[in-house]
mmCIF file of C-alpha atoms (C1' of nucleotides) in Angstrom:
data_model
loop_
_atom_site.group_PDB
_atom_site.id
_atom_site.type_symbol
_atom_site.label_atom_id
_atom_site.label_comp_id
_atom_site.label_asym_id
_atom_site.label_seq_id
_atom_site.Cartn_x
_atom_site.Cartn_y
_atom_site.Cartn_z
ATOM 1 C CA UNK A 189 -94.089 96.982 65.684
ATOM 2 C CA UNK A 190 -97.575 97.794 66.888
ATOM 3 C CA UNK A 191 -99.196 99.277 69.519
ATOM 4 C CA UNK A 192 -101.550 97.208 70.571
ATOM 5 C CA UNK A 193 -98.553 94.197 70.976
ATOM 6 C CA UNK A 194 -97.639 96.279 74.351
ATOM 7 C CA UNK A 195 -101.375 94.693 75.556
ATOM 8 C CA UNK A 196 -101.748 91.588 73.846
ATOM 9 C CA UNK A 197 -99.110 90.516 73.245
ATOM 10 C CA UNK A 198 -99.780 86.707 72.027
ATOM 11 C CA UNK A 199 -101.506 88.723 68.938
ATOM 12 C CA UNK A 200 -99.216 88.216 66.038
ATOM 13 C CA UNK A 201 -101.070 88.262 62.760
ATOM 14 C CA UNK A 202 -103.770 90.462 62.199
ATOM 15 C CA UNK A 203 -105.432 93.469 63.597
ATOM 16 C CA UNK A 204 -109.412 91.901 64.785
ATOM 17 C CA UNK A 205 -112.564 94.293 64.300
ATOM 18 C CA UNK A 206 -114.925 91.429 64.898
ATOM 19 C CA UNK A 207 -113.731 88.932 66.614
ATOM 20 C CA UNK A 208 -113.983 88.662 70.666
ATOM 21 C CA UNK A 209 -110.150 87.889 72.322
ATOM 22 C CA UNK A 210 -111.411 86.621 75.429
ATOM 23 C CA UNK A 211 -113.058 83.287 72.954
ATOM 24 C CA UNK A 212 -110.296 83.270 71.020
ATOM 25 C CA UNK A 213 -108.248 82.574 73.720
ATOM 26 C CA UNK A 214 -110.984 80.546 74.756
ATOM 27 C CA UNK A 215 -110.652 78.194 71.754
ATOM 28 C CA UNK A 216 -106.998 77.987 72.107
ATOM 29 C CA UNK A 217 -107.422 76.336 75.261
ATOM 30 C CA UNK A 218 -109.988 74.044 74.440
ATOM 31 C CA UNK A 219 -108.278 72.916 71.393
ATOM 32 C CA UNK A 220 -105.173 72.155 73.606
ATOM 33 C CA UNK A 221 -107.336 70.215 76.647
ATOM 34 C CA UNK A 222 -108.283 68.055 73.565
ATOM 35 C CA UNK A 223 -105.170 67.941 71.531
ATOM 36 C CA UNK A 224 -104.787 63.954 71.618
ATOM 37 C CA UNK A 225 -108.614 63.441 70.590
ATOM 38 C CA UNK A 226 -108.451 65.284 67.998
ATOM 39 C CA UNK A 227 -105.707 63.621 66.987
ATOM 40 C CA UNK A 228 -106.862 60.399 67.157
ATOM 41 C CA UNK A 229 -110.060 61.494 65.460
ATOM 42 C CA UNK A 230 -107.632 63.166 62.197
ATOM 43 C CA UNK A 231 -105.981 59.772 62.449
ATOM 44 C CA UNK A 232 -109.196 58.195 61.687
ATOM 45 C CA UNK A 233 -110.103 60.335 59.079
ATOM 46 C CA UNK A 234 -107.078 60.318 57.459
ATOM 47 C CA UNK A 235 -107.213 56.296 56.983
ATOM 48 C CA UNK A 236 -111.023 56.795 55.577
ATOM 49 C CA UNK A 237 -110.074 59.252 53.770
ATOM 50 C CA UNK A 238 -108.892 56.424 50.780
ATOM 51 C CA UNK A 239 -111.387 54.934 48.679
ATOM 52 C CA UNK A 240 -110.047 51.322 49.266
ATOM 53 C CA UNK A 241 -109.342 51.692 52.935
ATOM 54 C CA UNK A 242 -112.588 53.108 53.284
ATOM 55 C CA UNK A 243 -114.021 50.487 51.569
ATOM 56 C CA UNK A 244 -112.268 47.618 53.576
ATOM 57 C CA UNK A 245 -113.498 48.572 56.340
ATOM 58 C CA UNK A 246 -116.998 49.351 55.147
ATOM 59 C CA UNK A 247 -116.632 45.565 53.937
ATOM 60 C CA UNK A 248 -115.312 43.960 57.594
ATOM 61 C CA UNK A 249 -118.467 45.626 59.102
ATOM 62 C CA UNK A 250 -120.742 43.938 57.338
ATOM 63 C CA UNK A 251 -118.593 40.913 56.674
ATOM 64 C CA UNK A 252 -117.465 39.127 60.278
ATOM 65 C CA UNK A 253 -113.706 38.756 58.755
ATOM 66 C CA UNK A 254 -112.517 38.965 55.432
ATOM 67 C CA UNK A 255 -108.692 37.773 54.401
ATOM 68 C CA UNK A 256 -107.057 40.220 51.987
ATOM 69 C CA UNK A 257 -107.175 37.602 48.932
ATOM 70 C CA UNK A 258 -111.252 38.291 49.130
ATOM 71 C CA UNK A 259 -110.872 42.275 49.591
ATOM 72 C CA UNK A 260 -108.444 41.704 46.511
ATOM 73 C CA UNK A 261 -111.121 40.233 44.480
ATOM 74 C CA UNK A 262 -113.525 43.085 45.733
ATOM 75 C CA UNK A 263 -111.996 45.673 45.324
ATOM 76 C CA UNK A 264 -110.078 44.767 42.430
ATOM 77 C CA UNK A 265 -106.497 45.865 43.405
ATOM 78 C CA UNK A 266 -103.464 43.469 44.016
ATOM 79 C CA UNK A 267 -102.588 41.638 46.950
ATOM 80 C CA UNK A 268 -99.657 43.721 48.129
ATOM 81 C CA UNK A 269 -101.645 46.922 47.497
ATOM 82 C CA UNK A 270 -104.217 45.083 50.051
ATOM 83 C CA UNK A 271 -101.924 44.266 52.382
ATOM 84 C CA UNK A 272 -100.223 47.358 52.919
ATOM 85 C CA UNK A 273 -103.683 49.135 53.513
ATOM 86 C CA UNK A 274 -104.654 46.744 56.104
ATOM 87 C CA UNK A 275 -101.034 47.027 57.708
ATOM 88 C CA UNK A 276 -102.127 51.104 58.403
ATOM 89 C CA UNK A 277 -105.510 49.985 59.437
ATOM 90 C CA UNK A 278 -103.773 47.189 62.254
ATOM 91 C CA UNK A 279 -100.961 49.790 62.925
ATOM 92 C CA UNK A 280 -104.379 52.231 63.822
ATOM 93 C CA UNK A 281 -106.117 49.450 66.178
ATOM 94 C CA UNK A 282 -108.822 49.772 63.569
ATOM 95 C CA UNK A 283 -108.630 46.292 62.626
ATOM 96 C CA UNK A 284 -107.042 43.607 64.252
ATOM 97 C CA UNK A 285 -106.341 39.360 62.493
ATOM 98 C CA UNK A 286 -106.563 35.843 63.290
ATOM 99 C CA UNK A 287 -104.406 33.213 61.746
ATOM 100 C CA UNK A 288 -105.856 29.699 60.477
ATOM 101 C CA UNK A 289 -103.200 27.661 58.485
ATOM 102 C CA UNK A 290 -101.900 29.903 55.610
ATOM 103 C CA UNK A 291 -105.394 32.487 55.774
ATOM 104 C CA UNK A 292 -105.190 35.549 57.623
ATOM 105 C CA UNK A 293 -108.654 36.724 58.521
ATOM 106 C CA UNK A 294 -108.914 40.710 59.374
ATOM 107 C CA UNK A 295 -111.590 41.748 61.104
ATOM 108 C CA UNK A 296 -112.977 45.222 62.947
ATOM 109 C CA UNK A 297 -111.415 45.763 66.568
ATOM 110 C CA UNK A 298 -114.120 45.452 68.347
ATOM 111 C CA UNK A 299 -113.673 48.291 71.143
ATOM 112 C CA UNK A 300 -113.372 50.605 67.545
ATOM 113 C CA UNK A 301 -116.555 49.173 66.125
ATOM 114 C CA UNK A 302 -118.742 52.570 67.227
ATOM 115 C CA UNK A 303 -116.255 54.517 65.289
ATOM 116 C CA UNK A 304 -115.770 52.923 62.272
ATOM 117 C CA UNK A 305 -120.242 52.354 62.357
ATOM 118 C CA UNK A 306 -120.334 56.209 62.382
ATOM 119 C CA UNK A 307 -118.211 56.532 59.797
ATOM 120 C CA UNK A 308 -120.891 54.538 57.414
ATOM 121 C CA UNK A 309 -123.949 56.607 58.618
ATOM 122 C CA UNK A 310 -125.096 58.397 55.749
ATOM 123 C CA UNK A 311 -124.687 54.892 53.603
ATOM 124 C CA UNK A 312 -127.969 54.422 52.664
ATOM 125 C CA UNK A 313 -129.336 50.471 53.787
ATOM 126 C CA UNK A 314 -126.899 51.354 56.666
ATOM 127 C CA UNK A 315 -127.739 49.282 59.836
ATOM 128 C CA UNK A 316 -128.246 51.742 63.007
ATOM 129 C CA UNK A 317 -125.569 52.419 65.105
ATOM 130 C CA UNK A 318 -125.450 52.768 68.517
ATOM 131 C CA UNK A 319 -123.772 55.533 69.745
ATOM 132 C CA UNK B 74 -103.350 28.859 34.175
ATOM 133 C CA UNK B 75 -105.738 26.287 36.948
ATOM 134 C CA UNK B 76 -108.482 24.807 35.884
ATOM 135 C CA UNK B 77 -110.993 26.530 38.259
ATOM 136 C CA UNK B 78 -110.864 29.636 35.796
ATOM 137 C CA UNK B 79 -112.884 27.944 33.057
ATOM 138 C CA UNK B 80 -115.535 28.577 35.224
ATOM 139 C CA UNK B 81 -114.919 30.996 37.447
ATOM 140 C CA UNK B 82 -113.052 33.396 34.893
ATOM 141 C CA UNK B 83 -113.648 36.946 37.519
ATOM 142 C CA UNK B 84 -111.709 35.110 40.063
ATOM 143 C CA UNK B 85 -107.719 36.258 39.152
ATOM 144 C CA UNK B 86 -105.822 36.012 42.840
ATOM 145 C CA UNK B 87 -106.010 33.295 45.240
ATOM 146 C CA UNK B 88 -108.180 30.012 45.849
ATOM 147 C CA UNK B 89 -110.884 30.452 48.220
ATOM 148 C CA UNK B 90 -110.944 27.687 50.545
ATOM 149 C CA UNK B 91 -113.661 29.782 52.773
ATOM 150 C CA UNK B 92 -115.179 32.807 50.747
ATOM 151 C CA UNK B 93 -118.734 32.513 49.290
ATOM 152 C CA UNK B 94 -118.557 33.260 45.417
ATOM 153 C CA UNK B 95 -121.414 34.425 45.186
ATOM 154 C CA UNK B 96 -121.226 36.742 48.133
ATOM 155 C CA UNK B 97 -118.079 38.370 46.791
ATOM 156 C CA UNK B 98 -119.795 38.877 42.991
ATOM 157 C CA UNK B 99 -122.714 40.591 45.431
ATOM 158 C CA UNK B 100 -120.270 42.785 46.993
ATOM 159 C CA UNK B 101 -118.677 43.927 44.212
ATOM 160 C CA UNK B 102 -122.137 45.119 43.041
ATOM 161 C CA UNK B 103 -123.242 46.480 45.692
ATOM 162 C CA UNK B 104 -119.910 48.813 45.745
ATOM 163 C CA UNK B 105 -120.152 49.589 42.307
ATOM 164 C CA UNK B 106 -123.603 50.527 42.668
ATOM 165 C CA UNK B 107 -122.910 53.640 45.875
ATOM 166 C CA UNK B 108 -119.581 54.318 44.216
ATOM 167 C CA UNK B 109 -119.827 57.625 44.207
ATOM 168 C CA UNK B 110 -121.415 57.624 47.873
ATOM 169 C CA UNK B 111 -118.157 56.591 49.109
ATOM 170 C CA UNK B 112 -116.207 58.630 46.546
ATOM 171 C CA UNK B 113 -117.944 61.721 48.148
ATOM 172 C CA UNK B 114 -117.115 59.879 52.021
ATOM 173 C CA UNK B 115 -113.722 59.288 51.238
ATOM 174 C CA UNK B 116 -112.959 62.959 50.296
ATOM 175 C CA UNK B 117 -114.553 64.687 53.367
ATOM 176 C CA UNK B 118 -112.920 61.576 55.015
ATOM 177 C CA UNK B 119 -109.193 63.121 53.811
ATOM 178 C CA UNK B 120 -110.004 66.809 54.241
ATOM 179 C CA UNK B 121 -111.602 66.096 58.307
ATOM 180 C CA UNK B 122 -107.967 63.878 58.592
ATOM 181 C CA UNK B 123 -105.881 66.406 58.648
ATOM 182 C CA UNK B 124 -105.626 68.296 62.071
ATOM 183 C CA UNK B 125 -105.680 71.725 61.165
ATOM 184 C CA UNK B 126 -108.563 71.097 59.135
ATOM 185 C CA UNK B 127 -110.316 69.257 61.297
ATOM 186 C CA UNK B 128 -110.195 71.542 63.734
ATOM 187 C CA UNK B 129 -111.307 74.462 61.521
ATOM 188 C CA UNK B 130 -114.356 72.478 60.896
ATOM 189 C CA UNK B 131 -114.852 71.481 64.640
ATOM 190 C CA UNK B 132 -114.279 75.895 65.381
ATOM 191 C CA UNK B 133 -116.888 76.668 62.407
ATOM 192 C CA UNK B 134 -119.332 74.157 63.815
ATOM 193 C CA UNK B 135 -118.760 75.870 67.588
ATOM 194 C CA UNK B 136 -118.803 79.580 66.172
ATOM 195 C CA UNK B 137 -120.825 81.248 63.299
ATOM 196 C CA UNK B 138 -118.275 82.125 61.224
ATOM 197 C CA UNK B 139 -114.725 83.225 61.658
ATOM 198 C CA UNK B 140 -112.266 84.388 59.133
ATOM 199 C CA UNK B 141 -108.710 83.398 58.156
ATOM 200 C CA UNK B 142 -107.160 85.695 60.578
ATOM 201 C CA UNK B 143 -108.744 84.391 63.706
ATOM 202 C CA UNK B 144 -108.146 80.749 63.221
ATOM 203 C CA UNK B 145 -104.305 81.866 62.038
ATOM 204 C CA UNK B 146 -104.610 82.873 65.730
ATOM 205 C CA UNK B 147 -106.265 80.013 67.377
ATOM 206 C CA UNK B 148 -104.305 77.323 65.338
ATOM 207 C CA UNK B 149 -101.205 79.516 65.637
ATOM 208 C CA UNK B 150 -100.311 79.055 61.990
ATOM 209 C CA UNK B 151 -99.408 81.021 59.185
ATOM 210 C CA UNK B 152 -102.410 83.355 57.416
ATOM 211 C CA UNK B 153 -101.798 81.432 54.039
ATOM 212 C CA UNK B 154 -101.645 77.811 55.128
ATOM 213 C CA UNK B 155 -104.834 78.549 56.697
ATOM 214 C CA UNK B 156 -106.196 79.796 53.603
ATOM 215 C CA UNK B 157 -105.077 77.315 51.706
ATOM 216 C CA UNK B 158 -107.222 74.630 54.091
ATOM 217 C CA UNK B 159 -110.001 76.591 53.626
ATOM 218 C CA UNK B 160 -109.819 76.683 50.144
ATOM 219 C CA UNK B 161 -109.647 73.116 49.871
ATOM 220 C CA UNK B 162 -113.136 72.822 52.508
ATOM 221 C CA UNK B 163 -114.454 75.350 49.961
ATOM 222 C CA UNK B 164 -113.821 73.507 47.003
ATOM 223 C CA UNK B 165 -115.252 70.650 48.267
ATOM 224 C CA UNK B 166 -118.363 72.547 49.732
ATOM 225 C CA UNK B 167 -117.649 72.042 52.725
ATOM 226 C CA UNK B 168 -117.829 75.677 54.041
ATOM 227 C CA UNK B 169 -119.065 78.908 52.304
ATOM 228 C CA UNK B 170 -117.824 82.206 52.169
ATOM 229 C CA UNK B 171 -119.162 85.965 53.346
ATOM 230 C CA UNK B 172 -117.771 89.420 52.748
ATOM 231 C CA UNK B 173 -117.519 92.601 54.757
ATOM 232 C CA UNK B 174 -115.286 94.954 53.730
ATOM 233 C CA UNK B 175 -111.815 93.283 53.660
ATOM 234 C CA UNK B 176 -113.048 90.451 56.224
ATOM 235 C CA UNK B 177 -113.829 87.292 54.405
ATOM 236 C CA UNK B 178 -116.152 84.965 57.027
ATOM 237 C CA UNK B 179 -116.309 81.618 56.997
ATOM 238 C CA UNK B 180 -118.928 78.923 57.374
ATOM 239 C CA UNK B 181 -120.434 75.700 57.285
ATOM 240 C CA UNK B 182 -122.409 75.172 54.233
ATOM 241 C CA UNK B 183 -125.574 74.704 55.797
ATOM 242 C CA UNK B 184 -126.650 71.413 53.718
ATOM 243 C CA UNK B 185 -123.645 70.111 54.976
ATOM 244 C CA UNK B 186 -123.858 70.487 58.091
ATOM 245 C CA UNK B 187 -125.273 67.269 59.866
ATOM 246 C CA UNK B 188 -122.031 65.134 57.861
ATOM 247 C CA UNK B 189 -119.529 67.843 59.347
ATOM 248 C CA UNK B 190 -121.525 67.684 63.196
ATOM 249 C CA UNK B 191 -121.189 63.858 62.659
ATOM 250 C CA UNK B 192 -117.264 63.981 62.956
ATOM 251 C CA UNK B 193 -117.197 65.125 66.190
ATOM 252 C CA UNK B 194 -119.686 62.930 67.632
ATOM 253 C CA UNK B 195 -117.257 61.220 69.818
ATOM 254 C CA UNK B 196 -115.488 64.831 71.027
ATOM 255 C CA UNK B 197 -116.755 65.517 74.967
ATOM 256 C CA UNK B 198 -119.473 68.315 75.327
ATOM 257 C CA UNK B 199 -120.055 67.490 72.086
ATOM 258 C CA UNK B 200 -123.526 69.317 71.071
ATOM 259 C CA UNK B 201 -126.161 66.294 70.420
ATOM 260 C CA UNK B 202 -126.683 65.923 66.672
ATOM 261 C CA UNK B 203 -130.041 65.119 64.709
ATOM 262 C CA UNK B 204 -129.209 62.649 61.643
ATOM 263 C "C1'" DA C 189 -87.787 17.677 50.280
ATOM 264 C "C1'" DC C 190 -90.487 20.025 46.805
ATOM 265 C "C1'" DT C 191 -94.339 22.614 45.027
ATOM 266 C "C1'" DG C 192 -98.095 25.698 45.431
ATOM 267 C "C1'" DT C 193 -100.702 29.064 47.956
ATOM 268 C "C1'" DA C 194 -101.353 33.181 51.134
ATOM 269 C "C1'" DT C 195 -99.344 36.843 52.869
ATOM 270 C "C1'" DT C 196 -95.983 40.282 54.019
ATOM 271 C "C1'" DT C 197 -92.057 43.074 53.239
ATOM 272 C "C1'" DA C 198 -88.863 45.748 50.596
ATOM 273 C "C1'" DA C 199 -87.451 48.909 47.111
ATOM 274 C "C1'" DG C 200 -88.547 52.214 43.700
ATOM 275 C "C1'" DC C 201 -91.210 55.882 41.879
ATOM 276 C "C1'" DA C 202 -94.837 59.229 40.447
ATOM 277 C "C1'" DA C 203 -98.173 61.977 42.481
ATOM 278 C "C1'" DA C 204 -100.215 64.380 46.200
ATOM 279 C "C1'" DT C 205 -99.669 67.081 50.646
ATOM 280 C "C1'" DA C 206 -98.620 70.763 53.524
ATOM 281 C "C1'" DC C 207 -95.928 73.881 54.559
ATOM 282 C "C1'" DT C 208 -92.782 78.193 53.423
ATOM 283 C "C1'" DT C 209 -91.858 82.915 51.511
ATOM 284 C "C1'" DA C 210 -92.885 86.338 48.199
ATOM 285 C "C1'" DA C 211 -95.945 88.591 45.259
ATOM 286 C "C1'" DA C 212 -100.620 89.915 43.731
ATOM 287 C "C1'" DT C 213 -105.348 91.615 44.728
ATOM 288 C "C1'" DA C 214 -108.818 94.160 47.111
ATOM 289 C "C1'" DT C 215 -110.519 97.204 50.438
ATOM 290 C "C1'" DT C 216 -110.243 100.923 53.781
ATOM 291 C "C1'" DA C 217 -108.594 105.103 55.725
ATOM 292 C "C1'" DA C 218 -105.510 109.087 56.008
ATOM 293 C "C1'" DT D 25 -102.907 108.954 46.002
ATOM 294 C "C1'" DT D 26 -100.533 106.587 49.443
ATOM 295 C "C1'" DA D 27 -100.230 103.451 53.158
ATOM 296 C "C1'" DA D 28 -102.000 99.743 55.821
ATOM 297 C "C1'" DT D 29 -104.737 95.578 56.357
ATOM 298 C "C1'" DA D 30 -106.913 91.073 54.946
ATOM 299 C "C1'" DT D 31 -106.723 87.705 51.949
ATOM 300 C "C1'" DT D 32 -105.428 84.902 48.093
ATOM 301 C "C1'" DT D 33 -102.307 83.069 44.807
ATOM 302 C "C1'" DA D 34 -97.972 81.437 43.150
ATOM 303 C "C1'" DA D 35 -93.655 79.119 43.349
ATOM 304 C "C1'" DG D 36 -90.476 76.186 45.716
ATOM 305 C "C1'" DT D 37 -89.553 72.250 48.617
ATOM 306 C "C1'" DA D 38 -89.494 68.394 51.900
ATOM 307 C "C1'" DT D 39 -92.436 64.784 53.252
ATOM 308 C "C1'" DT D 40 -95.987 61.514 52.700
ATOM 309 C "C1'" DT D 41 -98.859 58.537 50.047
ATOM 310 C "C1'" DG D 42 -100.135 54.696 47.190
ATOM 311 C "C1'" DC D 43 -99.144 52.122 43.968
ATOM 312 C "C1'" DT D 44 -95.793 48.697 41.303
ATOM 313 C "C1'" DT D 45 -92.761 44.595 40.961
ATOM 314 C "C1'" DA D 46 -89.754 41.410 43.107
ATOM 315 C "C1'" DA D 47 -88.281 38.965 46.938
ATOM 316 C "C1'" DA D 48 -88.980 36.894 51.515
ATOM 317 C "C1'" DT D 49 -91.717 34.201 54.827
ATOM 318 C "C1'" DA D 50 -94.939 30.762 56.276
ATOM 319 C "C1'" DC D 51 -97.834 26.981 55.868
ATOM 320 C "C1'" DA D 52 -100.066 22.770 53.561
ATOM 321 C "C1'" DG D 53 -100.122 18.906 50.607
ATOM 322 C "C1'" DT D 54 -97.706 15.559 47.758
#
DNA sequence: ACTGTATTTAAGCAAATACTTAAATATTAA
DNA sequence: TTAATATTTAAGTATTTGCTTAAATACAGT
């Protein structure tokens, strides 16, 4: 029990010298205006966040559609392993597929293409991105 | 064992009615080649997709610095699972450290800064970003 | 109908994650 | 020196991740 709890009372942890309490509280609102964009955004990041699903989708952007034998052969993994990335990536609405005879081609969702562009900006040879 | 392996011996999953050969070789190349480009991607990648952390990058980037007890605050979570993020956006030089007294600061390692602005190129109000 | 190919799904498992609580460290002030 | 504060570190644990292998599904050609 501390004094200053009697005035502010959503302080819980530690005792500020610096820091201003009006912005704090500030940045707690923010954050909470834009809770589901920046979880959409972590969402993102999480899927790039592997090597190979970072890779696959490198790949599909430059590459119109690719079917997960090919990005097998790429990448060097197994089929299954393949498949189950792409699953998260379709689950996301990062990719999406089309179907000819027994050949699934996966390609980048097109209304995600400015997202998954940014995320290849600092590859150098990278073609320019609108934003 | 099909015959196409005599001369194609890479080639170990599927038969490629549509793929170009040659194409896929080139990929593989060309990813070998930036490897560690997209190693490096890949882990800021999984550190920005996880939502605490991502929004301790997204506060450091709006504020100078701020230390472990004011974003314990903001993201109303424990003192030492924010530590522990920031240890693991330290480790991966993603933010430095400065200290006064028993205040540790936090910020973004300067060098690093345009890749972390980058993430939240798509947040609204967003500052605009030189690349 | 049978075989082969492309893909997904399921089950199992080792490793990584992200928290929790408790203890250790460091600094400041009484 | 003692107490309080800020932070980190350690240990424990539940959940998630990313593969593996095997089985299931679907389609095409013979």
């Amino acid at each position: 029990m501390v004094s200053r709890e009697k005035e502010l009372p959503q302080v819980n942890s530690c005792i500020r010298l610096f820091a201003d309490q009006e912005q704090i509280q500030g940045y707690k609102e923010t954050l909470d205006e834009i809770e589901d964009v920046f979880a959409r955004l972590a969402q993102v990041y999480a899927l790039a966040g592997n090597d190979a699903r970072l890779k696959i989708l490198y790949l599909l952007g430059q590459q119109n559609e690719l079917c997960p034998c090919d990005l097998s052969d790429i990448l060097q993994m197994t089929v299954p392993a393949v498949s189950q990335h792409l699953r998260k990536l379709r689950d996301a609405h990062l990719v999406r597929t089309r179907k000819t005879g027994q050949t699934i081609f996966y390609s980048i969702m097109p209304d995600q293409a400015n997202v998954i562009d940014q995320l290849f900006i600092h590859i150098p040879n990278q073609k320019s991105v609108a934003v």
